[in-house]
mmCIF file of C-alpha atoms in Angstrom:
data_model
loop_
_atom_site.group_PDB
_atom_site.id
_atom_site.type_symbol
_atom_site.label_atom_id
_atom_site.label_comp_id
_atom_site.label_asym_id
_atom_site.label_seq_id
_atom_site.Cartn_x
_atom_site.Cartn_y
_atom_site.Cartn_z
ATOM 1 C CA MET D 1 10.791 20.990 14.458
ATOM 2 C CA GLU D 2 14.282 22.632 14.319
ATOM 3 C CA LYS D 3 15.982 23.379 11.535
ATOM 4 C CA GLN D 4 20.149 23.269 11.105
ATOM 5 C CA GLU D 5 21.495 24.703 7.606
ATOM 6 C CA GLY D 6 18.175 24.521 6.041
ATOM 7 C CA ARG D 7 17.402 21.184 7.029
ATOM 8 C CA TYR D 8 16.153 19.311 9.741
ATOM 9 C CA LEU D 9 18.241 18.386 12.098
ATOM 10 C CA TYR D 10 16.773 14.403 11.971
ATOM 11 C CA PHE D 11 18.447 14.451 8.299
ATOM 12 C CA ASP D 12 21.576 14.960 9.958
ATOM 13 C CA ILE D 13 21.291 11.520 11.719
ATOM 14 C CA PRO D 14 23.181 8.678 9.467
ATOM 15 C CA LYS D 15 21.274 6.175 8.348
ATOM 16 C CA GLN D 16 18.237 6.702 10.031
ATOM 17 C CA GLU D 17 16.744 9.467 7.714
ATOM 18 C CA ARG D 18 13.154 7.300 7.130
ATOM 19 C CA GLU D 19 12.941 5.899 11.019
ATOM 20 C CA SER D 20 12.953 9.608 11.470
ATOM 21 C CA ALA D 21 10.824 11.441 9.146
ATOM 22 C CA ILE D 22 8.196 9.187 9.682
ATOM 23 C CA SER D 23 7.985 9.829 12.855
ATOM 24 C CA PHE D 24 7.751 12.892 12.057
ATOM 25 C CA LEU D 25 4.748 12.364 10.323
ATOM 26 C CA LEU D 26 3.290 10.306 13.412
ATOM 27 C CA SER D 27 4.175 13.333 15.888
ATOM 28 C CA ALA D 28 2.213 15.127 13.775
ATOM 29 C CA LEU D 29 -0.988 12.850 13.253
ATOM 30 C CA LEU D 30 -0.858 12.731 17.095
ATOM 31 C CA LYS D 31 -0.901 16.663 16.925
ATOM 32 C CA SER D 32 -3.884 16.712 14.680
ATOM 33 C CA ARG D 33 -5.689 14.263 16.187
ATOM 34 C CA THR D 34 -5.871 16.425 19.677
ATOM 35 C CA ALA D 35 -6.262 19.930 17.155
ATOM 36 C CA CYS D 36 -9.481 18.082 15.733
ATOM 37 C CA ARG D 37 -10.269 16.680 19.109
ATOM 38 C CA LEU D 38 -10.504 13.193 17.461
ATOM 39 C CA PRO D 39 -8.077 11.246 19.896
ATOM 40 C CA SER D 40 -6.798 7.996 19.402
ATOM 41 C CA ASN D 41 -8.329 4.625 20.144
ATOM 42 C CA GLN D 42 -11.667 6.958 20.973
ATOM 43 C CA SER D 43 -14.121 4.277 19.258
ATOM 44 C CA GLU D 44 -11.640 1.695 18.665
ATOM 45 C CA PHE D 45 -8.209 0.634 18.690
ATOM 46 C CA ASP D 46 -6.381 2.824 15.763
ATOM 47 C CA GLU D 47 -2.888 3.717 16.291
ATOM 48 C CA ASP D 48 -2.471 0.702 13.565
ATOM 49 C CA VAL D 49 -3.848 3.610 11.315
ATOM 50 C CA ASN D 50 -1.900 6.133 12.897
ATOM 51 C CA ILE D 51 1.133 3.933 11.638
ATOM 52 C CA TYR D 52 -0.010 3.592 7.891
ATOM 53 C CA LEU D 53 -1.349 6.965 7.542
ATOM 54 C CA ALA D 54 1.760 8.317 8.600
ATOM 55 C CA HIS D 55 3.524 5.831 6.300
ATOM 56 C CA LEU D 56 1.722 7.063 3.741
ATOM 57 C CA LEU D 57 2.243 10.459 3.286
ATOM 58 C CA PHE D 58 5.563 9.826 3.543
ATOM 59 C CA ALA D 59 5.971 7.437 -0.034
ATOM 60 C CA SER D 60 3.260 10.327 -1.604
ATOM 61 C CA SER D 61 6.742 12.707 -1.053
ATOM 62 C CA LEU D 62 8.590 10.320 -2.804
ATOM 63 C CA PRO D 63 8.353 10.489 -6.504
ATOM 64 C CA ASP D 64 9.482 6.835 -7.201
ATOM 65 C CA TYR D 65 6.160 6.023 -5.621
ATOM 66 C CA GLN D 66 4.330 8.675 -7.436
ATOM 67 C CA THR D 67 5.741 7.362 -10.047
ATOM 68 C CA ALA D 68 5.315 3.594 -10.028
ATOM 69 C CA VAL D 69 1.094 3.826 -8.651
ATOM 70 C CA GLU D 70 0.848 6.126 -11.272
ATOM 71 C CA ARG D 71 -1.254 4.356 -14.387
ATOM 72 C CA TYR D 72 -2.811 2.151 -12.201
ATOM 73 C CA LEU D 73 -4.654 5.134 -10.491
ATOM 74 C CA SER D 74 -8.372 6.599 -11.195
ATOM 75 C CA THR D 75 -10.773 9.106 -10.149
ATOM 76 C CA ASN D 76 -13.250 7.167 -13.062
ATOM 77 C CA VAL D 77 -16.133 4.821 -11.551
ATOM 78 C CA SER D 78 -15.533 2.698 -14.888
ATOM 79 C CA ASP D 79 -12.160 3.235 -15.716
ATOM 80 C CA MET D 80 -11.524 1.476 -12.624
ATOM 81 C CA ALA D 81 -13.102 -1.572 -13.273
ATOM 82 C CA GLU D 82 -12.002 -1.911 -16.441
ATOM 83 C CA LEU D 83 -8.007 -2.284 -14.695
ATOM 84 C CA VAL D 84 -9.814 -4.482 -12.723
ATOM 85 C CA GLU D 85 -11.060 -6.661 -14.814
ATOM 86 C CA LYS D 86 -8.147 -6.953 -17.074
ATOM 87 C CA ASN D 87 -6.252 -7.937 -13.943
ATOM 88 C CA GLU D 88 -7.263 -11.305 -12.712
ATOM 89 C CA ASP D 89 -4.079 -11.218 -10.840
ATOM 90 C CA ARG D 90 -5.571 -11.426 -6.587
ATOM 91 C CA ILE D 91 -2.593 -9.703 -5.869
ATOM 92 C CA VAL D 92 -2.601 -6.371 -9.079
ATOM 93 C CA ARG D 93 -6.550 -6.442 -8.095
ATOM 94 C CA TYR D 94 -5.814 -5.832 -4.263
ATOM 95 C CA PHE D 95 -3.008 -3.335 -5.266
ATOM 96 C CA ILE D 96 -4.996 -0.852 -7.574
ATOM 97 C CA TYR D 97 -7.723 -1.178 -4.973
ATOM 98 C CA LYS D 98 -5.083 -0.106 -2.099
ATOM 99 C CA VAL D 99 -3.397 2.722 -4.650
ATOM 100 C CA ASN D 100 -6.591 4.266 -5.400
ATOM 101 C CA ALA D 101 -8.211 4.186 -2.014
ATOM 102 C CA ASP D 102 -4.903 5.609 -0.564
ATOM 103 C CA HIS D 103 -4.862 7.903 -3.899
ATOM 104 C CA LEU D 104 -7.921 9.853 -2.768
ATOM 105 C CA MET D 105 -7.065 9.251 1.344
ATOM 106 C CA VAL D 106 -4.357 12.471 0.518
ATOM 107 C CA ARG D 107 -5.646 13.980 -2.309
ATOM 108 C CA LEU D 108 -9.348 14.613 -0.075
ATOM 109 C CA GLY D 109 -7.140 15.018 3.446
ATOM 110 C CA ILE D 110 -3.752 17.219 2.545
ATOM 111 C CA PHE D 111 -4.655 18.302 -1.318
ATOM 112 C CA GLN D 112 -8.459 18.606 -0.904
ATOM 113 C CA ASP D 113 -8.451 19.289 -5.099
ATOM 114 C CA LEU D 114 -10.776 16.562 -6.520
ATOM 115 C CA ASP D 115 -14.135 18.667 -5.743
ATOM 116 C CA GLN D 116 -15.731 18.378 -9.643
ATOM 117 C CA SER D 117 -19.398 19.485 -8.173
ATOM 118 C CA GLY D 118 -19.067 22.685 -10.787
ATOM 119 C CA ARG D 119 -18.653 20.332 -13.178
ATOM 120 C CA PRO D 120 -20.469 18.882 -15.597
ATOM 121 C CA PHE D 121 -21.294 14.870 -14.115
ATOM 122 C CA GLY D 122 -18.490 16.131 -11.687
ATOM 123 C CA LYS D 123 -18.503 13.952 -8.341
ATOM 124 C CA THR D 124 -18.583 16.397 -5.026
ATOM 125 C CA GLN D 125 -15.936 15.404 -2.130
ATOM 126 C CA LYS D 126 -18.583 13.469 -0.750
ATOM 127 C CA GLN D 127 -18.361 10.785 -3.352
ATOM 128 C CA PHE D 128 -15.132 10.384 -4.019
ATOM 129 C CA ALA D 129 -14.872 9.859 0.374
ATOM 130 C CA SER D 130 -16.983 6.769 -0.633
ATOM 131 C CA MET D 131 -15.421 5.536 -3.801
ATOM 132 C CA ALA D 132 -12.260 5.844 -1.297
ATOM 133 C CA GLN D 133 -14.481 4.210 1.128
ATOM 134 C CA ASN D 134 -15.341 1.110 -1.371
ATOM 135 C CA TYR D 135 -11.986 0.790 -2.291
ATOM 136 C CA TYR D 136 -10.621 0.563 0.952
ATOM 137 C CA GLN D 137 -12.946 -2.485 1.587
ATOM 138 C CA GLN D 138 -12.416 -4.134 -1.706
ATOM 139 C CA ALA D 139 -8.655 -3.901 -0.412
ATOM 140 C CA ALA D 140 -8.903 -5.483 2.960
ATOM 141 C CA THR D 141 -11.599 -8.234 1.300
ATOM 142 C CA TYR D 142 -8.239 -9.452 -1.117
ATOM 143 C CA ASN D 143 -5.770 -8.670 1.464
ATOM 144 C CA ARG D 144 -8.184 -11.554 3.459
ATOM 145 C CA GLN D 145 -8.410 -13.028 0.510
ATOM 146 C CA ILE D 146 -4.317 -13.617 -0.826
ATOM 147 C CA TYR D 147 -3.037 -14.828 2.828
ATOM 148 C CA ARG D 148 -6.404 -16.592 3.580
ATOM 149 C CA ARG D 149 -6.051 -14.795 7.341
ATOM 150 C CA SER D 150 -6.487 -11.369 8.813
ATOM 151 C CA THR D 151 -3.343 -9.713 8.561
ATOM 152 C CA ALA D 152 -2.457 -6.639 10.302
ATOM 153 C CA VAL D 153 -2.711 -4.635 6.982
ATOM 154 C CA GLY D 154 -5.670 -6.192 6.229
ATOM 155 C CA THR D 155 -7.128 -4.860 9.861
ATOM 156 C CA VAL D 156 -6.144 -1.180 8.806
ATOM 157 C CA LEU D 157 -7.828 -1.252 5.591
ATOM 158 C CA GLU D 158 -11.351 -1.508 7.286
ATOM 159 C CA LYS D 159 -10.414 0.743 9.586
ATOM 160 C CA LEU D 160 -9.842 3.393 6.872
ATOM 161 C CA ALA D 161 -13.058 2.091 5.001
ATOM 162 C CA ASN D 162 -15.584 2.306 8.046
ATOM 163 C CA GLY D 163 -13.957 5.781 9.202
ATOM 164 C CA PHE D 164 -12.703 7.197 6.240
ATOM 165 C CA GLY D 165 -14.111 10.784 6.961
ATOM 166 C CA ARG D 166 -13.139 10.803 10.815
ATOM 167 C CA TYR D 167 -9.111 10.145 8.816
ATOM 168 C CA GLN D 168 -9.974 12.240 6.614
ATOM 169 C CA THR D 169 -10.198 15.584 8.696
ATOM 170 C CA VAL D 170 -7.565 14.360 10.725
ATOM 171 C CA LEU D 171 -5.049 14.974 7.415
ATOM 172 C CA HIS D 172 -6.728 17.936 6.837
ATOM 173 C CA PHE D 173 -5.561 19.052 10.371
ATOM 174 C CA ALA D 174 -2.170 17.823 9.477
ATOM 175 C CA ARG D 175 -2.132 19.427 5.531
ATOM 176 C CA LYS D 176 0.832 22.331 6.863
ATOM 177 C CA GLU D 177 2.934 19.861 8.597
ATOM 178 C CA PHE D 178 2.742 18.020 5.774
ATOM 179 C CA PHE D 179 3.712 20.334 2.867
ATOM 180 C CA HIS D 180 6.318 21.838 5.411
ATOM 181 C CA PHE D 181 7.738 18.606 5.795
ATOM 182 C CA SER D 182 7.509 17.543 2.003
ATOM 183 C CA ASN D 183 8.900 21.055 0.763
ATOM 184 C CA GLN D 184 12.557 20.713 2.930
ATOM 185 C CA PHE D 185 13.451 17.047 2.018
ATOM 186 C CA GLN D 186 16.159 15.819 -0.290
ATOM 187 C CA ASP D 187 14.732 12.834 -2.494
ATOM 188 C CA GLU D 188 17.858 11.545 -2.943
ATOM 189 C CA SER D 189 17.913 11.197 1.387
ATOM 190 C CA PHE D 190 15.815 8.310 0.631
ATOM 191 C CA GLN D 191 16.624 6.078 -1.908
ATOM 192 C CA LYS D 192 17.491 3.334 0.708
ATOM 193 C CA PHE D 193 13.929 3.712 1.750
ATOM 194 C CA CYS D 194 13.253 3.164 -2.200
ATOM 195 C CA GLU D 195 15.367 -0.032 -1.995
ATOM 196 C CA ASP D 196 13.527 -1.661 1.418
ATOM 197 C CA ILE D 197 10.180 -1.188 -0.432
ATOM 198 C CA LYS D 198 10.989 -2.907 -3.397
ATOM 199 C CA HIS D 199 13.063 -5.905 -1.266
ATOM 200 C CA TYR D 200 9.776 -6.213 0.988
ATOM 201 C CA GLU D 201 7.205 -6.208 -2.481
ATOM 202 C CA LYS D 202 9.747 -9.076 -3.795
ATOM 203 C CA GLU D 203 9.385 -10.839 0.087
ATOM 204 C CA GLU D 204 5.636 -10.661 -0.721
ATOM 205 C CA MET D 205 5.824 -12.189 -3.881
ATOM 206 C CA LEU D 206 8.233 -14.632 -3.046
ATOM 207 C CA HIS D 207 6.027 -15.656 0.054
ATOM 208 C CA SER D 208 3.099 -15.542 -2.069
ATOM 209 C CA THR D 209 4.465 -18.050 -4.947
ATOM 210 C CA ILE D 210 5.655 -20.370 -2.100
ATOM 211 C CA ASP D 211 2.350 -20.964 -0.719
ATOM 212 C CA GLN D 212 0.136 -21.495 -4.608
ATOM 213 C CA PHE D 213 3.307 -23.991 -4.942
ATOM 214 C CA LEU D 214 3.362 -26.049 -2.163
ATOM 215 C CA ASP D 215 -1.136 -26.067 -2.370
ATOM 216 C CA ILE D 216 -0.356 -27.395 -6.311
ATOM 217 C CA TYR D 217 2.041 -29.656 -5.689
ATOM 218 C CA ALA D 218 -0.774 -30.686 -3.173
ATOM 219 C CA GLU D 219 -2.960 -31.130 -5.040
ATOM 220 C CA TRP D 220 -0.568 -33.215 -7.398
ATOM 221 C CA LEU D 221 0.694 -35.657 -5.129
ATOM 222 C CA GLU D 222 -3.223 -36.198 -4.203
ATOM 223 C CA THR D 223 -4.315 -36.060 -8.294
ATOM 224 C CA ARG D 224 -1.188 -36.889 -10.557
ATOM 225 C CA ASN D 225 -3.063 -35.057 -12.734
ATOM 226 C CA GLU D 226 -0.929 -33.509 -16.108
ATOM 227 C CA ALA D 227 -2.812 -30.012 -16.203
ATOM 228 C CA THR D 228 -1.627 -29.577 -12.178
ATOM 229 C CA HIS D 229 2.019 -31.146 -12.858
ATOM 230 C CA ALA D 230 2.329 -28.359 -15.761
ATOM 231 C CA LYS D 231 0.843 -25.730 -13.203
ATOM 232 C CA LEU D 232 3.308 -26.730 -10.267
ATOM 233 C CA LEU D 233 6.289 -26.541 -13.095
ATOM 234 C CA ALA D 234 5.426 -23.303 -13.682
ATOM 235 C CA ARG D 235 4.736 -21.915 -10.030
ATOM 236 C CA ALA D 236 8.019 -24.157 -9.835
ATOM 237 C CA LYS D 237 9.893 -21.382 -12.429
ATOM 238 C CA GLU D 238 8.350 -18.702 -10.956
ATOM 239 C CA LEU D 239 10.140 -19.412 -7.665
ATOM 240 C CA GLU D 240 13.590 -20.078 -9.266
ATOM 241 C CA ARG D 241 13.038 -16.109 -11.080
ATOM 242 C CA LEU D 242 12.366 -15.054 -7.838
ATOM 243 C CA ASN D 243 14.764 -17.486 -5.234
ATOM 244 C CA PRO D 244 18.045 -18.475 -7.246
ATOM 245 C CA THR D 245 18.775 -20.400 -4.667
ATOM 246 C CA PHE D 246 15.529 -22.709 -4.581
ATOM 247 C CA SER D 247 15.866 -25.557 -6.596
ATOM 248 C CA PHE D 248 12.888 -28.656 -7.687
ATOM 249 C CA ASN D 249 13.687 -32.080 -9.626
ATOM 250 C CA ARG D 250 11.007 -32.309 -12.431
ATOM 251 C CA LEU D 251 8.552 -34.874 -11.966
ATOM 252 C CA GLU D 252 7.384 -37.807 -13.885
ATOM 253 C CA GLY D 253 3.643 -36.148 -14.714
ATOM 254 C CA ASN D 254 2.157 -39.875 -14.680
ATOM 255 C CA LYS D 255 3.837 -41.384 -11.474
#
């Protein structure tokens, strides 16, 4: 990649920093797949995994992302189980499993700093990889439950669970390019990307809450149950918080 005044040329393209950075990382991954003889679509279509990993590597370079996920991360199985049990919301559980699987993927593939086999009761890289596979599978399961159908992201998570070792190898071959990229970019250039992520998360939460509201509303129309009516009002209040333009006429519970 060419440089100009110590920066990649693609950083000089107005308002295209994110797309250019991800494109660079995607290109690095494709080169790595060729180098380690694990080309795309070898055993199944997995170009979607390449895109997911490029986005993951990019996010891992952002301090804001690291700060956002830090309190949900743990390499201890017991701590993970406790964290999941404390959060009954399926969306939160999905997030916990996903970010921990992603964290292990990056640490094992890029940084390779999780081997604890020399410590008493320490885990090997193989054991960490097994944990990551399980977390990706759990995340895929929750993704399907949340959206009540297979999604593009859920499909990728299943592929990562089933082929974790293969993609770990691909990231290993991409280490040099990733560190070169990470050392060059200025995170100020990616403020818009962080804002886009927050907007996307808000939209996803809004759509999920709308689905829940409609389900409860349908149940209330059928039962006219006071408890259901209370849940309906609670979801309506949440929708009003997420979208101030939303309005809902309060209904009498016994009508």
